[in-house]
Amino acid sequence: ELKVEQNPLFLSMQEGKNYTIYCNYSTTSDRLYWYRQDPGKSLESLFVLLSNGAVKQEGRLMASLDTKARLSTLHITAAVHDLSATYFCAVDTPTNAGKSTFGDGTTLTVKP
Amino acid sequence: ETGVTQTPRHLVMGMTNKKSLKCEQHLGHNAMYWYKQSAKKPLELMFVYNFKEQTENNSVPSRFSPECPNSSHLFLHLHTLQPEDSALYLCASSQDVGGTKNIQYFGAGTRLSVL
């Protein structure tokens, strides 16, 4: 059974600081997703990572994938209040294509 | 707007009621999904439809009954629910199941409370 673990689950940080959210998964995966959810709103796709060493960047967020370590990171650079949200990673496996298993989510609060 | 619309946004029902949740996508996708999001639990996949055919039933109790009349519409029929079924129910769609990217587009969800 595929397990996806995120840490930390809660993160409070000050504006301007950097931090990293980690996503570990337990079996071979051929794709990993990062989503963002604002309170009371739907999930929004941020990144899709398809291969070992893949790195994607959008604004202050950068995601990377290490398939050998079964680890993805979401790095936040110089955080701003607008980044406050819950971030989920989700993993597909070759035998379970299209049926993503989600992590618990990391709730990020950026304080002035 | 994600192109995926769910109605109603909020629903309160008694345990003996029958209600339905509706999801509509305007993205031309072929796959649609139902998820349950409970407090302090990961997002749980419930059902998957690909080209109107159900391809996944993730051990969901029979009091939840999905219906997919066409690739743009997905329903979740509810009857004799339990209080522990109270949660946010999210619908999503993707181009297809297991495609190159399978990016899912989510609706805003229906907040369900079972009394």
Tab-separated table of C-alpha atoms in Angstrom:
chain	number	residue	atom	x	y	z
A	1	GLU	CA	0.000	0.000	0.000
A	2	LEU	CA	1.336	3.385	-1.012
A	3	LYS	CA	1.901	5.806	1.850
A	4	VAL	CA	2.597	9.487	1.424
A	5	GLU	CA	3.939	11.481	4.342
A	6	GLN	CA	4.385	15.207	4.511
A	7	ASN	CA	6.247	17.183	7.099
A	8	PRO	CA	5.825	19.412	8.797
A	9	LEU	CA	2.034	19.338	9.040
A	10	PHE	CA	1.928	22.878	10.347
A	11	LEU	CA	4.373	25.624	9.584
A	12	SER	CA	4.366	29.176	10.846
A	13	MET	CA	6.956	31.441	9.346
A	14	GLN	CA	7.764	35.095	9.065
A	15	GLU	CA	7.672	37.048	5.876
A	16	GLY	CA	10.969	37.095	4.066
A	17	LYS	CA	12.143	33.743	5.415
A	18	ASN	CA	12.898	30.549	3.508
A	19	TYR	CA	11.601	27.104	4.329
A	20	THR	CA	11.127	23.629	2.848
A	21	ILE	CA	8.206	21.216	2.980
A	22	TYR	CA	9.015	17.535	2.539
A	23	CYS	CA	7.004	14.761	0.910
A	24	ASN	CA	8.111	11.145	1.322
A	25	TYR	CA	6.411	8.227	-0.376
A	26	SER	CA	6.766	4.511	0.114
A	27	THR	CA	6.778	2.858	-3.339
A	28	THR	CA	8.004	3.519	-6.851
A	29	SER	CA	6.208	6.445	-8.421
A	30	ASP	CA	6.165	7.809	-11.926
A	31	ARG	CA	4.646	11.165	-11.102
A	32	LEU	CA	4.233	13.495	-8.183
A	33	TYR	CA	1.978	16.514	-7.853
A	34	TRP	CA	1.883	19.537	-5.598
A	35	TYR	CA	-1.441	21.261	-4.930
A	36	ARG	CA	-2.430	24.326	-2.964
A	37	GLN	CA	-5.707	24.774	-1.070
A	38	ASP	CA	-6.885	28.084	0.377
A	39	PRO	CA	-9.416	27.916	3.222
A	40	GLY	CA	-12.879	27.166	1.924
A	41	LYS	CA	-11.638	26.801	-1.631
A	42	SER	CA	-10.733	24.024	-4.028
A	43	LEU	CA	-7.330	22.505	-4.638
A	44	GLU	CA	-5.217	24.175	-7.294
A	45	SER	CA	-2.484	22.354	-9.172
A	46	LEU	CA	0.980	23.878	-8.693
A	47	PHE	CA	3.485	21.425	-10.141
A	48	VAL	CA	3.753	18.040	-11.815
A	49	LEU	CA	7.087	16.249	-11.494
A	50	LEU	CA	7.642	13.325	-13.830
A	51	SER	CA	11.275	12.265	-13.579
A	52	ASN	CA	14.194	11.960	-11.227
A	53	GLY	CA	15.902	15.288	-10.742
A	54	ALA	CA	12.940	17.260	-12.074
A	55	VAL	CA	12.783	20.809	-10.785
A	56	LYS	CA	9.930	23.232	-11.381
A	57	GLN	CA	9.701	26.834	-10.228
A	58	GLU	CA	6.863	29.302	-10.093
A	59	GLY	CA	7.421	32.595	-8.338
A	60	ARG	CA	8.618	31.966	-4.780
A	61	LEU	CA	7.914	28.220	-4.924
A	62	MET	CA	10.264	25.579	-6.239
A	63	ALA	CA	9.544	21.855	-6.308
A	64	SER	CA	12.013	19.049	-6.863
A	65	LEU	CA	11.871	15.279	-7.109
A	66	ASP	CA	14.361	12.587	-6.115
A	67	THR	CA	12.850	9.263	-7.148
A	68	LYS	CA	15.701	7.243	-5.677
A	69	ALA	CA	15.118	8.726	-2.240
A	70	ARG	CA	11.324	8.759	-2.865
A	71	LEU	CA	11.329	12.366	-1.773
A	72	SER	CA	9.962	15.603	-3.110
A	73	THR	CA	10.552	19.028	-1.642
A	74	LEU	CA	8.637	22.274	-1.960
A	75	HIS	CA	10.940	25.168	-1.198
A	76	ILE	CA	9.574	28.575	-0.279
A	77	THR	CA	11.803	31.564	-0.867
A	78	ALA	CA	11.270	34.905	0.884
A	79	ALA	CA	7.764	34.026	2.022
A	80	VAL	CA	4.920	36.504	1.692
A	81	HIS	CA	1.505	36.463	3.363
A	82	ASP	CA	-0.235	35.433	0.123
A	83	LEU	CA	1.492	32.059	0.319
A	84	SER	CA	-0.509	31.143	3.432
A	85	ALA	CA	-2.467	28.020	2.472
A	86	THR	CA	-2.424	24.243	2.818
A	87	TYR	CA	-0.051	22.448	0.450
A	88	PHE	CA	-0.610	18.838	-0.572
A	89	CYS	CA	1.634	16.447	-2.391
A	90	ALA	CA	0.063	13.537	-4.262
A	91	VAL	CA	1.648	10.496	-5.839
A	92	ASP	CA	0.649	8.192	-8.689
A	93	THR	CA	2.217	4.783	-9.169
A	94	PRO	CA	2.606	2.800	-12.398
A	95	THR	CA	0.133	0.195	-11.166
A	96	ASN	CA	-2.325	2.793	-9.900
A	97	ALA	CA	-2.154	5.359	-12.643
A	98	GLY	CA	-4.535	8.251	-12.254
A	99	LYS	CA	-5.500	7.320	-8.712
A	100	SER	CA	-3.443	9.744	-6.707
A	101	THR	CA	-2.648	9.128	-3.068
A	102	PHE	CA	-2.475	12.387	-1.136
A	103	GLY	CA	-0.371	13.405	1.824
A	104	ASP	CA	-1.975	14.935	4.911
A	105	GLY	CA	-1.138	18.448	3.791
A	106	THR	CA	1.079	21.137	5.266
A	107	THR	CA	-0.725	24.201	6.574
A	108	LEU	CA	1.504	27.206	6.070
A	109	THR	CA	0.926	30.489	7.869
A	110	VAL	CA	3.121	33.427	6.899
A	111	LYS	CA	3.174	36.204	9.466
A	112	PRO	CA	4.211	39.803	8.893
B	1	GLU	CA	-12.641	29.419	-11.495
B	2	THR	CA	-11.238	25.986	-12.210
B	3	GLY	CA	-13.875	24.925	-14.735
B	4	VAL	CA	-15.314	22.421	-12.273
B	5	THR	CA	-18.557	23.462	-10.570
B	6	GLN	CA	-20.098	21.704	-7.596
B	7	THR	CA	-23.558	22.211	-6.152
B	8	PRO	CA	-24.722	22.697	-3.537
B	9	ARG	CA	-21.821	24.332	-1.688
B	10	HIS	CA	-23.328	23.464	1.682
B	11	LEU	CA	-25.749	20.713	2.652
B	12	VAL	CA	-27.273	19.714	5.967
B	13	MET	CA	-29.207	16.483	6.047
B	14	GLY	CA	-30.692	14.068	8.509
B	15	MET	CA	-29.701	10.438	8.612
B	16	THR	CA	-32.921	9.341	6.898
B	17	ASN	CA	-32.771	11.863	4.072
B	18	LYS	CA	-31.840	11.255	0.452
B	19	LYS	CA	-29.870	13.944	-1.341
B	20	SER	CA	-27.548	14.272	-4.316
B	21	LEU	CA	-24.376	16.190	-4.960
B	22	LYS	CA	-23.720	17.455	-8.455
B	23	CYS	CA	-20.490	18.131	-10.297
B	24	GLU	CA	-20.104	19.609	-13.763
B	25	GLN	CA	-16.900	20.233	-15.689
B	26	HIS	CA	-16.479	22.501	-18.707
B	27	LEU	CA	-12.939	21.435	-19.571
B	28	GLY	CA	-13.619	18.682	-22.081
B	29	HIS	CA	-12.072	16.111	-19.755
B	30	ASN	CA	-12.805	12.407	-19.848
B	31	ALA	CA	-12.118	11.450	-16.241
B	32	MET	CA	-13.980	12.555	-13.132
B	33	TYR	CA	-13.394	11.810	-9.472
B	34	TRP	CA	-15.088	12.039	-6.087
B	35	TYR	CA	-12.960	12.654	-2.984
B	36	LYS	CA	-13.817	12.942	0.690
B	37	GLN	CA	-11.891	15.445	2.806
B	38	SER	CA	-12.365	15.042	6.554
B	39	ALA	CA	-10.726	17.031	9.297
B	40	LYS	CA	-7.367	15.582	10.297
B	41	LYS	CA	-7.394	12.966	7.516
B	42	PRO	CA	-5.766	12.901	4.105
B	43	LEU	CA	-7.863	13.394	1.029
B	44	GLU	CA	-9.573	10.054	0.290
B	45	LEU	CA	-10.341	8.959	-3.234
B	46	MET	CA	-13.859	7.508	-3.423
B	47	PHE	CA	-14.752	6.904	-7.066
B	48	VAL	CA	-13.166	7.330	-10.481
B	49	TYR	CA	-14.962	7.466	-13.819
B	50	ASN	CA	-13.161	7.347	-17.147
B	51	PHE	CA	-15.234	7.877	-20.290
B	52	LYS	CA	-18.374	7.428	-18.163
B	53	GLU	CA	-17.251	4.031	-16.906
B	54	GLN	CA	-16.484	3.515	-13.232
B	55	THR	CA	-12.894	2.380	-12.888
B	56	GLU	CA	-12.468	2.693	-9.154
B	57	ASN	CA	-14.618	2.137	-6.106
B	58	ASN	CA	-12.316	2.601	-3.163
B	59	SER	CA	-14.275	0.414	-0.713
B	60	VAL	CA	-16.919	3.080	-0.307
B	61	PRO	CA	-20.071	2.134	1.651
B	62	SER	CA	-23.165	1.546	-0.455
B	63	ARG	CA	-24.938	4.529	1.119
B	64	PHE	CA	-22.851	6.534	-1.388
B	65	SER	CA	-23.942	5.875	-4.948
B	66	PRO	CA	-22.183	7.614	-7.863
B	67	GLU	CA	-23.673	8.282	-11.265
B	68	CYS	CA	-21.935	9.547	-14.389
B	69	PRO	CA	-24.440	10.108	-17.212
B	70	ASN	CA	-21.838	11.710	-19.484
B	71	SER	CA	-18.232	12.871	-19.339
B	72	SER	CA	-19.227	16.342	-18.148
B	73	HIS	CA	-21.470	15.437	-15.243
B	74	LEU	CA	-20.975	13.435	-12.082
B	75	PHE	CA	-23.410	12.886	-9.239
B	76	LEU	CA	-23.070	11.445	-5.779
B	77	HIS	CA	-26.363	10.134	-4.409
B	78	LEU	CA	-26.571	9.986	-0.633
B	79	HIS	CA	-28.973	7.983	1.536
B	80	THR	CA	-29.099	6.934	5.176
B	81	LEU	CA	-25.828	8.623	5.949
B	82	GLN	CA	-24.093	8.575	9.312
B	83	PRO	CA	-22.734	11.561	11.286
B	84	GLU	CA	-19.182	10.409	10.504
B	85	ASP	CA	-19.924	11.025	6.832
B	86	SER	CA	-19.891	14.761	7.539
B	87	ALA	CA	-17.007	16.139	5.470
B	88	LEU	CA	-16.066	18.210	2.459
B	89	TYR	CA	-16.784	16.294	-0.752
B	90	LEU	CA	-14.607	17.321	-3.640
B	91	CYS	CA	-15.097	16.594	-7.305
B	92	ALA	CA	-12.205	16.698	-9.763
B	93	SER	CA	-11.639	16.084	-13.433
B	94	SER	CA	-8.620	15.333	-15.601
B	95	GLN	CA	-7.991	14.793	-19.286
B	96	ASP	CA	-8.069	11.056	-18.699
B	97	VAL	CA	-6.955	8.517	-16.130
B	98	GLY	CA	-3.269	7.751	-16.151
B	99	GLY	CA	-2.420	10.150	-18.934
B	100	THR	CA	0.941	11.835	-19.275
B	101	LYS	CA	0.246	14.393	-16.615
B	102	ASN	CA	-3.151	13.592	-15.132
B	103	ILE	CA	-3.377	17.043	-13.568
B	104	GLN	CA	-6.655	17.142	-11.709
B	105	TYR	CA	-8.833	20.217	-11.561
B	106	PHE	CA	-10.919	20.442	-8.435
B	107	GLY	CA	-14.273	21.977	-7.690
B	108	ALA	CA	-14.823	24.104	-4.596
B	109	GLY	CA	-16.502	21.223	-2.814
B	110	THR	CA	-19.759	20.548	-0.984
B	111	ARG	CA	-19.598	20.904	2.792
B	112	LEU	CA	-21.890	18.151	4.093
B	113	SER	CA	-23.200	17.957	7.628
B	114	VAL	CA	-25.163	14.885	8.712
B	115	LEU	CA	-27.272	15.368	11.809
